[in-house]
Coordinates of C-alpha atoms and ligand atoms in Angstrom, one line a residue:
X1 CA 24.0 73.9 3.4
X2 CA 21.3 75.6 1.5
X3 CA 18.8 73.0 1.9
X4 CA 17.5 72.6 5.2
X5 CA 16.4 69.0 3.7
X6 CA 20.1 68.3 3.0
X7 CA 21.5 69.7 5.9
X8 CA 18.7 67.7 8.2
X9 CA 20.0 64.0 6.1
X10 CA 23.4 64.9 6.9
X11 CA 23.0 66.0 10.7
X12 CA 25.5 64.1 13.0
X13 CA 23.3 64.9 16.2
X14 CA 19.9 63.1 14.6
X15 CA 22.3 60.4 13.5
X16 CA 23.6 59.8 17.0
X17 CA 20.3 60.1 19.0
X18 CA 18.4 58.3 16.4
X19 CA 21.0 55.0 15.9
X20 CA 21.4 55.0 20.0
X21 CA 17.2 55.0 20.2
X22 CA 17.4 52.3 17.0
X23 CA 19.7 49.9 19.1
X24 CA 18.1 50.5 22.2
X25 CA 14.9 48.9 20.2
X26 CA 16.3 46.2 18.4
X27 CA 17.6 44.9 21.8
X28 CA 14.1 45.3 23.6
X29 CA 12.9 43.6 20.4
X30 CA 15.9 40.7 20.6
X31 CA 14.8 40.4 24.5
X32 CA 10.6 40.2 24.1
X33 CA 11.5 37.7 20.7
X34 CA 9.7 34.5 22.2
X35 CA 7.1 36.9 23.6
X36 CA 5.7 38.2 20.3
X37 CA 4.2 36.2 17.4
X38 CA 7.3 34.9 14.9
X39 CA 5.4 36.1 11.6
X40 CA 2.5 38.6 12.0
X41 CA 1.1 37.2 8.6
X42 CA -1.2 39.7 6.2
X43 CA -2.0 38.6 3.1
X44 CA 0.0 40.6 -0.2
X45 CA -2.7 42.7 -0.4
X46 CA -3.4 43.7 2.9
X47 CA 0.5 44.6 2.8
X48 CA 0.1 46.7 -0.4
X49 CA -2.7 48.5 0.9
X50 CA -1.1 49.4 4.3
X51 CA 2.5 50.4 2.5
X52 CA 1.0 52.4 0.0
X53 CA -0.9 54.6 1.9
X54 CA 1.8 55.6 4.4
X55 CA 4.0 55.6 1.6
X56 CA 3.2 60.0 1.4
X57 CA 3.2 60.3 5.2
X58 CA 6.5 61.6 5.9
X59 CA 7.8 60.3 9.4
X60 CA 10.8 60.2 11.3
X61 CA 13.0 57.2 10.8
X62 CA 12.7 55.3 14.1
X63 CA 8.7 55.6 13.7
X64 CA 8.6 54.1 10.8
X65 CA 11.6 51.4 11.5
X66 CA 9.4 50.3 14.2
X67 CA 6.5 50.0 12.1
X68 CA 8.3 48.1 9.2
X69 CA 9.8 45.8 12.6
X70 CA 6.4 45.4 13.7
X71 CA 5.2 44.0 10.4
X72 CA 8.0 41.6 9.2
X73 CA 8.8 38.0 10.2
X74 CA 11.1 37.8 13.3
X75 CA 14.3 35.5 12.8
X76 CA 15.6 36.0 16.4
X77 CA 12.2 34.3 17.4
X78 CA 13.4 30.6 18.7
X79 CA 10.2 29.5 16.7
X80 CA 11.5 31.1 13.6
X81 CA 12.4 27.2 11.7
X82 CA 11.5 28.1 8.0
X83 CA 13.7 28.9 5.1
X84 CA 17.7 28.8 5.3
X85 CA 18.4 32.2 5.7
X86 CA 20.4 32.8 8.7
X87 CA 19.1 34.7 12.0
X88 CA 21.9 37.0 12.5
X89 CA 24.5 37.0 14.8
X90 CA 24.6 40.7 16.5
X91 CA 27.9 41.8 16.3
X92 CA 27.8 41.0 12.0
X93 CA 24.3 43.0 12.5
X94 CA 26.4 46.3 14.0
X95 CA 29.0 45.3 10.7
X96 CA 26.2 46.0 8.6
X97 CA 25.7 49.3 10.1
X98 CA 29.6 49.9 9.0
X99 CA 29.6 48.4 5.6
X100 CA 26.7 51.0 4.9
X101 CA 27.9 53.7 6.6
X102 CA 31.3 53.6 4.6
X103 CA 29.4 52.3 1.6
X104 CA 33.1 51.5 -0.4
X105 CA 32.0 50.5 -4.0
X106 CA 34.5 47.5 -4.1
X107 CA 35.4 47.3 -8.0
X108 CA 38.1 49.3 -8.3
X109 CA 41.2 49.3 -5.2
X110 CA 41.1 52.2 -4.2
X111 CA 37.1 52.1 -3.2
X112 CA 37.1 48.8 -1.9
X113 CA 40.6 48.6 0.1
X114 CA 40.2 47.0 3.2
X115 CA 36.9 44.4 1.8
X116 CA 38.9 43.4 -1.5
X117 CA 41.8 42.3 0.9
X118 CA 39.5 40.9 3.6
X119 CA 37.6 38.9 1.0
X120 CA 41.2 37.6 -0.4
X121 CA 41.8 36.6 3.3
X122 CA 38.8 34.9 4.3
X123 CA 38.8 33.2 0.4
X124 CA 42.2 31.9 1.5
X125 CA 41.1 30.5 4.8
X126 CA 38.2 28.8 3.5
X127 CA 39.9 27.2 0.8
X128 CA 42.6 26.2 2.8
X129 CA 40.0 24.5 5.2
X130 CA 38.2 22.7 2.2
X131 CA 41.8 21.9 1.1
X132 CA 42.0 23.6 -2.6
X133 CA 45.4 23.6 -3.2
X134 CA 48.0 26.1 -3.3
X135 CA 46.3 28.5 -6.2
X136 CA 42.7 27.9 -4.4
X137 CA 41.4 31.7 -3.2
X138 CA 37.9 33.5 -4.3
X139 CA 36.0 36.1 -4.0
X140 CA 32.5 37.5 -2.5
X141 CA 28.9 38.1 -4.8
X142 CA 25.6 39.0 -3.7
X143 CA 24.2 35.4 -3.2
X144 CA 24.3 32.1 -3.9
X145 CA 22.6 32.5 -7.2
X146 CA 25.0 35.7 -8.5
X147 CA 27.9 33.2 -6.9
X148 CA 26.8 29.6 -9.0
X149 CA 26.4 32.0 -12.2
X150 CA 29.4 33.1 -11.6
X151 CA 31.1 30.0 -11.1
X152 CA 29.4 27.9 -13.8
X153 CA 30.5 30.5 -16.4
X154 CA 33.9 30.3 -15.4
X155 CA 33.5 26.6 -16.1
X156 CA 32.3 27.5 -19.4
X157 CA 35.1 29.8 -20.3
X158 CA 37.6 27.2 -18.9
X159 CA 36.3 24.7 -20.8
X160 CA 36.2 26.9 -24.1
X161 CA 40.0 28.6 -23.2
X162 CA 41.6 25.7 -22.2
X163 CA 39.8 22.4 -22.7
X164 CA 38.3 22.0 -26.1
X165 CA 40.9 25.2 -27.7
X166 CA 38.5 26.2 -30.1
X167 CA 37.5 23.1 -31.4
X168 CA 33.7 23.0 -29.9
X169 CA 30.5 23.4 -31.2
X170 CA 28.4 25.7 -28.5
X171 CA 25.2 24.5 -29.1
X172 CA 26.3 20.8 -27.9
X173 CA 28.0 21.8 -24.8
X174 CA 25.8 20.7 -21.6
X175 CA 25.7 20.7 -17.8
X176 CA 24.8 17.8 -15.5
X177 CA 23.6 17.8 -11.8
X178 CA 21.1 16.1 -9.7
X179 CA 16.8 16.2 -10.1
X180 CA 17.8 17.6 -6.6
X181 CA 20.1 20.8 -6.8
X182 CA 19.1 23.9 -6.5
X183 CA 17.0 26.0 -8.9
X184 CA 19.6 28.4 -9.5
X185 CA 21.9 25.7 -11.3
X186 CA 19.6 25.4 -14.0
X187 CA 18.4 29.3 -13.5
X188 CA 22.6 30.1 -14.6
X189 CA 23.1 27.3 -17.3
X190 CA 19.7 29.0 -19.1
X191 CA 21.4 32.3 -18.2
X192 CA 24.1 31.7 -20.3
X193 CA 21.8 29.9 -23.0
X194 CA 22.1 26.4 -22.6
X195 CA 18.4 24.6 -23.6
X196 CA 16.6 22.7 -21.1
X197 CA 17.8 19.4 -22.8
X198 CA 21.5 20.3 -21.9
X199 CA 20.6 20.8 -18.4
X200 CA 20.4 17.1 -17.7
X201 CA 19.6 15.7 -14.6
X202 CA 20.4 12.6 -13.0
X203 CA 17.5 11.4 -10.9
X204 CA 18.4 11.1 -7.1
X205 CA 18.3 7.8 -5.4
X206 CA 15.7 7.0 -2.6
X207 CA 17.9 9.5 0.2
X208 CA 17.7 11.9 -2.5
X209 CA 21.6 12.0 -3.2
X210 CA 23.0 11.7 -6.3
X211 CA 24.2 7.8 -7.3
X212 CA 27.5 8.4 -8.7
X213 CA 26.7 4.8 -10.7
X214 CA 23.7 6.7 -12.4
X215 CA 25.8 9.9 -13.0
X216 CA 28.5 8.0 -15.0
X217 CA 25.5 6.4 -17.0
X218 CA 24.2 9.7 -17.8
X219 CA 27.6 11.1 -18.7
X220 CA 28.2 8.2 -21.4
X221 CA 24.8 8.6 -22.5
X222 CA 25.7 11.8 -23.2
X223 CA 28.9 12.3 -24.3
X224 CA 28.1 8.6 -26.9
X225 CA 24.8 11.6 -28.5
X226 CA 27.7 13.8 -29.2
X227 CA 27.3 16.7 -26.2
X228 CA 30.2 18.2 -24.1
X229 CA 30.1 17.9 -20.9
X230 CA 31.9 21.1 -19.5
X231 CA 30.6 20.9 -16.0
X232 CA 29.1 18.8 -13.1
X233 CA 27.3 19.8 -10.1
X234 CA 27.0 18.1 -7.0
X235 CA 25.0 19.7 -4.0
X236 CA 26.5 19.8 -0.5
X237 CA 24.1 19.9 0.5
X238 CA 21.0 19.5 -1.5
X239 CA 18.0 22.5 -0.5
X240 CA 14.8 20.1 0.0
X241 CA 16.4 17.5 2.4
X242 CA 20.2 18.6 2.9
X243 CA 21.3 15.3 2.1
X244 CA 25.3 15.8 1.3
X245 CA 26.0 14.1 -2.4
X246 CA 29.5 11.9 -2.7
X247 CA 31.9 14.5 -3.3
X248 CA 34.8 12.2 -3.3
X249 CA 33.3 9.5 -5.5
X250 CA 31.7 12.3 -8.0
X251 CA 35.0 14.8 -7.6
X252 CA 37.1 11.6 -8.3
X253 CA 35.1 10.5 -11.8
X254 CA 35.3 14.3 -12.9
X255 CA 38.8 14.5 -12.4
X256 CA 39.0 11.3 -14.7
X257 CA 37.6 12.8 -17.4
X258 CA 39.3 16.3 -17.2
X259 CA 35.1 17.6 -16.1
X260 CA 34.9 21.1 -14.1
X261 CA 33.7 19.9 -11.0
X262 CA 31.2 22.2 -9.0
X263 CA 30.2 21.9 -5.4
X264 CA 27.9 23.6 -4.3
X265 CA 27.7 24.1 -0.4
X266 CA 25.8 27.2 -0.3
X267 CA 23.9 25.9 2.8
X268 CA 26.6 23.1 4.3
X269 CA 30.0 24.1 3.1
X270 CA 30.5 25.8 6.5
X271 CA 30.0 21.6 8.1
X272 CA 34.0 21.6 7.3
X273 CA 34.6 23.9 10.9
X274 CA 33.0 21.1 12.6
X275 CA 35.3 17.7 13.7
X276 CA 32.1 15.9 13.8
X277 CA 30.4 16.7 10.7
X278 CA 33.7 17.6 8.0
X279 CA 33.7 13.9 6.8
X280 CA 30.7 14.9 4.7
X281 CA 32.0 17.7 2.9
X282 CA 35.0 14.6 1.9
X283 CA 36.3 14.9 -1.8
X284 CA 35.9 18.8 -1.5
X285 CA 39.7 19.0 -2.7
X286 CA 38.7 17.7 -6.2
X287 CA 36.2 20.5 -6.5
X288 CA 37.2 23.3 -9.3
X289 CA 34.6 25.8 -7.8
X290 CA 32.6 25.5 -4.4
X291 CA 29.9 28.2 -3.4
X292 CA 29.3 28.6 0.5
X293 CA 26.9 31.5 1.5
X294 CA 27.8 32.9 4.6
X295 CA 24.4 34.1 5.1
X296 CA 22.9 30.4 5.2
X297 CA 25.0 28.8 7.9
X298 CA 27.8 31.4 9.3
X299 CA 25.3 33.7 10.8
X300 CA 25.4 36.5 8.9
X301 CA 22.7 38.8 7.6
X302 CA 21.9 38.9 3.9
X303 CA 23.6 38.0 1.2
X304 CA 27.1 37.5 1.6
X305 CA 29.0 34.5 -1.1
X306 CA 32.3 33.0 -1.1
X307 CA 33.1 31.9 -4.7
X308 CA 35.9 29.6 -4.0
X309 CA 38.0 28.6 -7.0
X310 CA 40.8 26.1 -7.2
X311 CA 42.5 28.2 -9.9
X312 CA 41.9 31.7 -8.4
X313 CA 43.2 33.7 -11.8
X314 CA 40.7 31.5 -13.3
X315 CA 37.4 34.1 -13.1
X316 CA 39.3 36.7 -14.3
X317 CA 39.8 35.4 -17.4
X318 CA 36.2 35.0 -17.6
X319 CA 34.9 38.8 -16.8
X320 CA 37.7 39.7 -19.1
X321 CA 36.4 43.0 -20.2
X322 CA 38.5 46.1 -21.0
X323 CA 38.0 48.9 -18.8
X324 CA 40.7 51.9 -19.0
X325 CA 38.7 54.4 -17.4
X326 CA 38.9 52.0 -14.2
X327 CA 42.5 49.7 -14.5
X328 CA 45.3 50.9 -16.0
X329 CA 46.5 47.2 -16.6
X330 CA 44.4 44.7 -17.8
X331 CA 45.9 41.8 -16.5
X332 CA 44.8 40.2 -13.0
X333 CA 45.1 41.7 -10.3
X334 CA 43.3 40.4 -7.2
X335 CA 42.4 43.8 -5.4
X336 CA 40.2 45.2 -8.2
X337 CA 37.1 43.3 -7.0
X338 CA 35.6 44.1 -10.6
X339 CA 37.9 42.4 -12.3
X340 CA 37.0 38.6 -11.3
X341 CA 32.9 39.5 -10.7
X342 CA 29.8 39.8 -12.3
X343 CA 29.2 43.0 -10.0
X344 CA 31.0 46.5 -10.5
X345 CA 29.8 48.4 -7.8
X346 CA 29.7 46.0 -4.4
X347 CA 28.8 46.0 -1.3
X348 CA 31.3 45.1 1.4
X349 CA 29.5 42.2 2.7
X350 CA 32.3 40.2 4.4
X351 CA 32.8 42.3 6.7
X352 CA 29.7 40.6 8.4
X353 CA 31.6 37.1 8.6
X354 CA 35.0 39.0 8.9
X355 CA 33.5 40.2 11.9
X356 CA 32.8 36.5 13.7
X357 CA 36.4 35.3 12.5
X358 CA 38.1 38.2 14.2
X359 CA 35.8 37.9 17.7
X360 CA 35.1 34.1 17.9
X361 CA 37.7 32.5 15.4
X362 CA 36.7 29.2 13.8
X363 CA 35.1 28.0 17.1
X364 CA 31.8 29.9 16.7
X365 CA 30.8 27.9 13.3
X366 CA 32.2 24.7 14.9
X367 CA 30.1 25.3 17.3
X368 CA 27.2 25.8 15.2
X369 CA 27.2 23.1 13.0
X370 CA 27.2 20.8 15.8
X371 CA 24.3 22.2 17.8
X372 CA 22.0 22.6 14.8
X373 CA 23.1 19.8 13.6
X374 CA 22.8 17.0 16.6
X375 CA 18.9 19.0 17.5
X376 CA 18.1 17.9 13.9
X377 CA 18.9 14.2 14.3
X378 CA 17.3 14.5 18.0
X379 CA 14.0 16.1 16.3
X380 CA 13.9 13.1 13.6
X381 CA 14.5 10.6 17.0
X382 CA 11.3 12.4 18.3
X383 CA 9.2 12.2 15.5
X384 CA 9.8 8.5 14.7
X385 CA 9.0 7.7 17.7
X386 CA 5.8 9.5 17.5
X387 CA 2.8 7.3 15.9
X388 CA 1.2 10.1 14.0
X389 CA 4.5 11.6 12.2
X390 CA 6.9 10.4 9.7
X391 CA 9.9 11.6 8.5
X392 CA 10.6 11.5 4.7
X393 CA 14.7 11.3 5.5
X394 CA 17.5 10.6 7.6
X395 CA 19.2 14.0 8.2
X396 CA 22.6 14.5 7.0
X397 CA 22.7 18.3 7.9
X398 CA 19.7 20.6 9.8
X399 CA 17.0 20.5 7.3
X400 CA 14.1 18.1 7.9
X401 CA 11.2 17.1 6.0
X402 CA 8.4 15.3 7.7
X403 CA 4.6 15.1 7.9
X404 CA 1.6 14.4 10.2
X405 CA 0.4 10.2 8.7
X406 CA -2.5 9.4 10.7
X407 CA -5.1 11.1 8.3
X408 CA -6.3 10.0 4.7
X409 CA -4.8 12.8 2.8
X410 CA -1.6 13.5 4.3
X411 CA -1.3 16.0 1.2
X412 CA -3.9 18.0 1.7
X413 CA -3.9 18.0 5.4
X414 CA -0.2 18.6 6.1
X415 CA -0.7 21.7 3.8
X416 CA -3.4 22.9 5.7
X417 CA -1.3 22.3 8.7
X418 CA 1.1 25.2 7.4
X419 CA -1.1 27.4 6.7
X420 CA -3.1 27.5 9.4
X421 CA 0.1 27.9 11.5
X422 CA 1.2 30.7 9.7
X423 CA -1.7 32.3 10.1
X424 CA -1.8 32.1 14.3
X425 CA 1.9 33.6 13.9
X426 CA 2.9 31.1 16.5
X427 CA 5.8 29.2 14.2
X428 CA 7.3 29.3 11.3
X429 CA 8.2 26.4 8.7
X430 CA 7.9 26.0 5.3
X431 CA 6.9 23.0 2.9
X432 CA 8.3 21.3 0.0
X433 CA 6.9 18.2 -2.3
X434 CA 9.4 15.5 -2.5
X435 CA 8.1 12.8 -5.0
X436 CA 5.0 14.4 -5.5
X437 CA 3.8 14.0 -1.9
X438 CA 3.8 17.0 0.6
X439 CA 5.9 17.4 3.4
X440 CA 6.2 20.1 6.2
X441 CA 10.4 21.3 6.4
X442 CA 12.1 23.0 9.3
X443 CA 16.1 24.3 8.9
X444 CA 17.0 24.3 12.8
X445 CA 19.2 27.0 12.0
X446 CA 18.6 29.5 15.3
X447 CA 20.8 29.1 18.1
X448 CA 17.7 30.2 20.1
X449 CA 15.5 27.3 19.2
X450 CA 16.3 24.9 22.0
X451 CA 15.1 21.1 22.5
X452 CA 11.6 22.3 24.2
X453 CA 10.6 24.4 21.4
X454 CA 10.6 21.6 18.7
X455 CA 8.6 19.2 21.2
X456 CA 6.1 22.5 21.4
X457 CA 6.0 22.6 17.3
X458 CA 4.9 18.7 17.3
X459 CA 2.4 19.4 19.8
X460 CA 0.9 22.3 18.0
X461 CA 0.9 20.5 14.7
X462 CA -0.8 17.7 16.5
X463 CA -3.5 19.8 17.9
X464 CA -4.0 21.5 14.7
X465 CA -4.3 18.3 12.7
X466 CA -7.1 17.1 15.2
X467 CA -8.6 19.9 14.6
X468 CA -8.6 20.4 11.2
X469 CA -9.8 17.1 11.3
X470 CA -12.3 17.4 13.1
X471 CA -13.9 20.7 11.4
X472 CA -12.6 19.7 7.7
X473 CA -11.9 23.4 7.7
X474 CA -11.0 24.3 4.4
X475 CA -11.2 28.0 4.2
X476 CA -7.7 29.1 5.2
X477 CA -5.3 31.2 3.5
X478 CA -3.6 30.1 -0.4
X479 CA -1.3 27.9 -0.4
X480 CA 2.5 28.9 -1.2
X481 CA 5.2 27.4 -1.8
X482 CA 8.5 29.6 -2.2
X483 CA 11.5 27.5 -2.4
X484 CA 14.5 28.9 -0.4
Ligands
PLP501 C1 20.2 28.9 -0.9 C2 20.9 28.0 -1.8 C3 21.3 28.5 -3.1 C4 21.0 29.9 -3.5 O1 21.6 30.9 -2.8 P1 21.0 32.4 -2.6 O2 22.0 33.0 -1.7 O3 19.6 32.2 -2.0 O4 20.9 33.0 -3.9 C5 22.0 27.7 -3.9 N1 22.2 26.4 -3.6 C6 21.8 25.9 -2.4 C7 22.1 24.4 -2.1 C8 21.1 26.7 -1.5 O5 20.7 26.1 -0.4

């Protein structure tokens, strides 16, 4: 080559001695997890400063990998409790490293032959489990957001194509889903231009699930003002609490009135491997569209979506562009990944989960499911039975809110809480308002967090509340509160 720069990127004996001294790390790293602090917290600004000077130091890469390990939040940590995302299970880690390495663009065939298939497999499998029907199949986006986007516009078009033919004024057609779905249900219906007003929202009951009685009121109420009601969202489950709405009663009403019905089970779709837990995703068969993220609960690293549709040609009809340059026919055609997808050019992401169904079959999510699931219902035994916590739910799934009671401003002092734990390093959960009142949330989503570590968070919390009472210490980090 006549650059030695090129010819250094593209040299197979740095690549080799590098990725062996890479995995030889991320194994010490995997080992020494529990020994190291789960989040290393700096402040934004600390970060900036630090990454923007070393930003003109060249390095090699394994110096600077280290550094950027050093500095980020450890999943494999059986402390790490916070937000949803999954802590990786290693051999979908090393698919990664292949999905990159052969970097096929997936919109077209002949760039994307082996993942267009393997996503038409897995689509099948899955929908066969959540018992689609015979034309059920689907496809993979980057995310739960890019997948309910994806989805819901499909429902649009459907509804446009084939429901109202023609005879629809735009600006009346509306959406409804619970006060407790995700952000990104509203985040697509504004996408695609609906007005807040036709995002309505049917106010969860005291379990925050959706009361199919108070849907069909709000549907009426609705349709009687003159709106169209092309879609319906139920969450399976809900973000906050993971409480699993009725998909059978709701699926059942939506089918009634000829209503796209969405599901989306971008955190507990994957409950339908377990024998224990599938009653809870019952009614799924009535769904038109379900999202499952396989980087929530099927191990994998980020983002990898399943957009399961009951009518597979469905989506195509819906990304309908014309394209010569890429498909000589425009009709559909499953293994042009571009054709059914928001995306063009696509990462290969299901290899990561292809990965566990070829080693472990379904067994490894059944599995999962139950152990994260029974630790969550033996963590809400333990804190009811505590005097100074409460929880704020029953769980359904592995997402618990609950909060420290024996103060006068829970609020304020269960906030504090967080922070201050964040800030030590030792654990790491998140927080959420439900009703306007504060509450501290774990996702008991790592295989590594065992029975002993979530008796060692209530201990800590309850030393740290004694002694924030004690020194009414106020002067702790800002508060934030992402959702997942
Ligand atoms: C996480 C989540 C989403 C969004 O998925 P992303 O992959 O984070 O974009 C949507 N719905 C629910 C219920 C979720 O838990």
């Amino acid at each position: 080559m006549n650059s030695d720069i090129l010819a250094k990127a593209f040299d197979a004996n740095n690549f080799k001695e590098t990725g062996l001294n890479l995995i030889g790390h991320l194994t010490n790293i995997f080992e020494t997890a529990s020994q190291r602090n789960v989040i290393p917290y700096k402040t934004p600004e600390e970060q900036y400063a630090y990454w923007k000077n070393s930003f003109k130091e060249q390095s090699e890469p394994l110096d600077f990998f280290k550094d950027v390990i050093e500095k980020s939040i450890l999943y494999h940590h059986p402390h790490y409790m916070g937000h949803q995302t999954a802590v990786p299970a290693l051999p979908s880690v090393l698919a990664s490293l292949v999905i990159d390495f052969l970097s096929n663009g997936m919109g077209v065939y002949e760039v994307g032959m082996v993942g267009n298939t393997l996503e038409r497999v897995v689509c099948e499998h899955l929908c066969d489990k959540l018992d689609m029907g015979n034309n059920a199949g689907g496809f993979v986006t980057s995310g739960g957001t890019l997948g309910t986007l994806t989805a819901i516009l499909t429902a649009k078009s459907h509804y446009l194509y084939h429901v109202s033919k023609g005879d629809i004024d735009t600006d009346k057609l509306c959406i409804i889903t619970s006060d407790q779905s995700h952000y990104c249900i509203e985040r697509a219906a504004i996408t695609m231009g609906l007005s807040k007003e036709r995002i309505i929202k049917v106010p969860a009951d005291e379990n925050y699930k959706m009361n199919p009685d108070t849907l069909i009121r709000y549907y009426n109420k609705a349709v009687s003002e003159g709106y169209q009601v092309f879609c319906i969202v139920a969450s399976a489950p809900s973000t906050s609490t993971g409480t699993y709405d009725d998909l059978e009663t709701i699926g059942k009403f939506c089918k009634s009135k000829g209503v796209w019905f969405h599901a989306d089970g971008a955190h507990g779709a994957p409950a339908i491997f377990s024998k224990k837990y599938k009653h809870l995703l019952n009614g799924s068969k009535y769904a038109d569209s379900i999202v499952l993220d396989f980087h929530k609960m099927m191990l994998t690293p980020s983002i990898s979506t399943a957009v399961l549709l009951k009518d597979r040609t469905l989506a195509f009809e819906t990304f309908r562009q014309e394209a010569e340059y890429l498909w000589e026919k425009q009709n559909f055609e499953w293994q042009h990944g571009g054709k059914s997808t928001y995306e063009c050019t696509k990462s290969m992401t299901v290899l990561k989960v292809y990965t566990l169904f070829k080693q472990f079959g379904d067994k490894i999510f059944e599995d999962f499911v139950d152990y994260q699931y029974d630790l969550t219902k033996e963590f809400a035994r333990l804190i009811n039975s505590h005097p100074k916590f409460d929880t704020a739910h029953q769980p359904d799934s592995n997402i618990l809110c609950f909060r420290y009671v024996d103060c006068d401003n829970p609020n304020e002092l269960n906030a504090l809480m967080r922070q201050k734990l964040i800030n030590d390093g030792t654990f790491y959960i998140v927080q959420t308002a439900l009703k306007g009142e504060t509450y501290l949330r774990v996702t008991l989503l790592n295989p590594r967090t065992r029975a002993n570590h979530i008796h060692k968070l209530l201990e800590t919390l309850e030393e740290l509340a004694e002694e924030i009472k004690k020194t009414k210490k106020t002067d702790v980090m800002g508060s934030e509160l992402l959702p997942d």
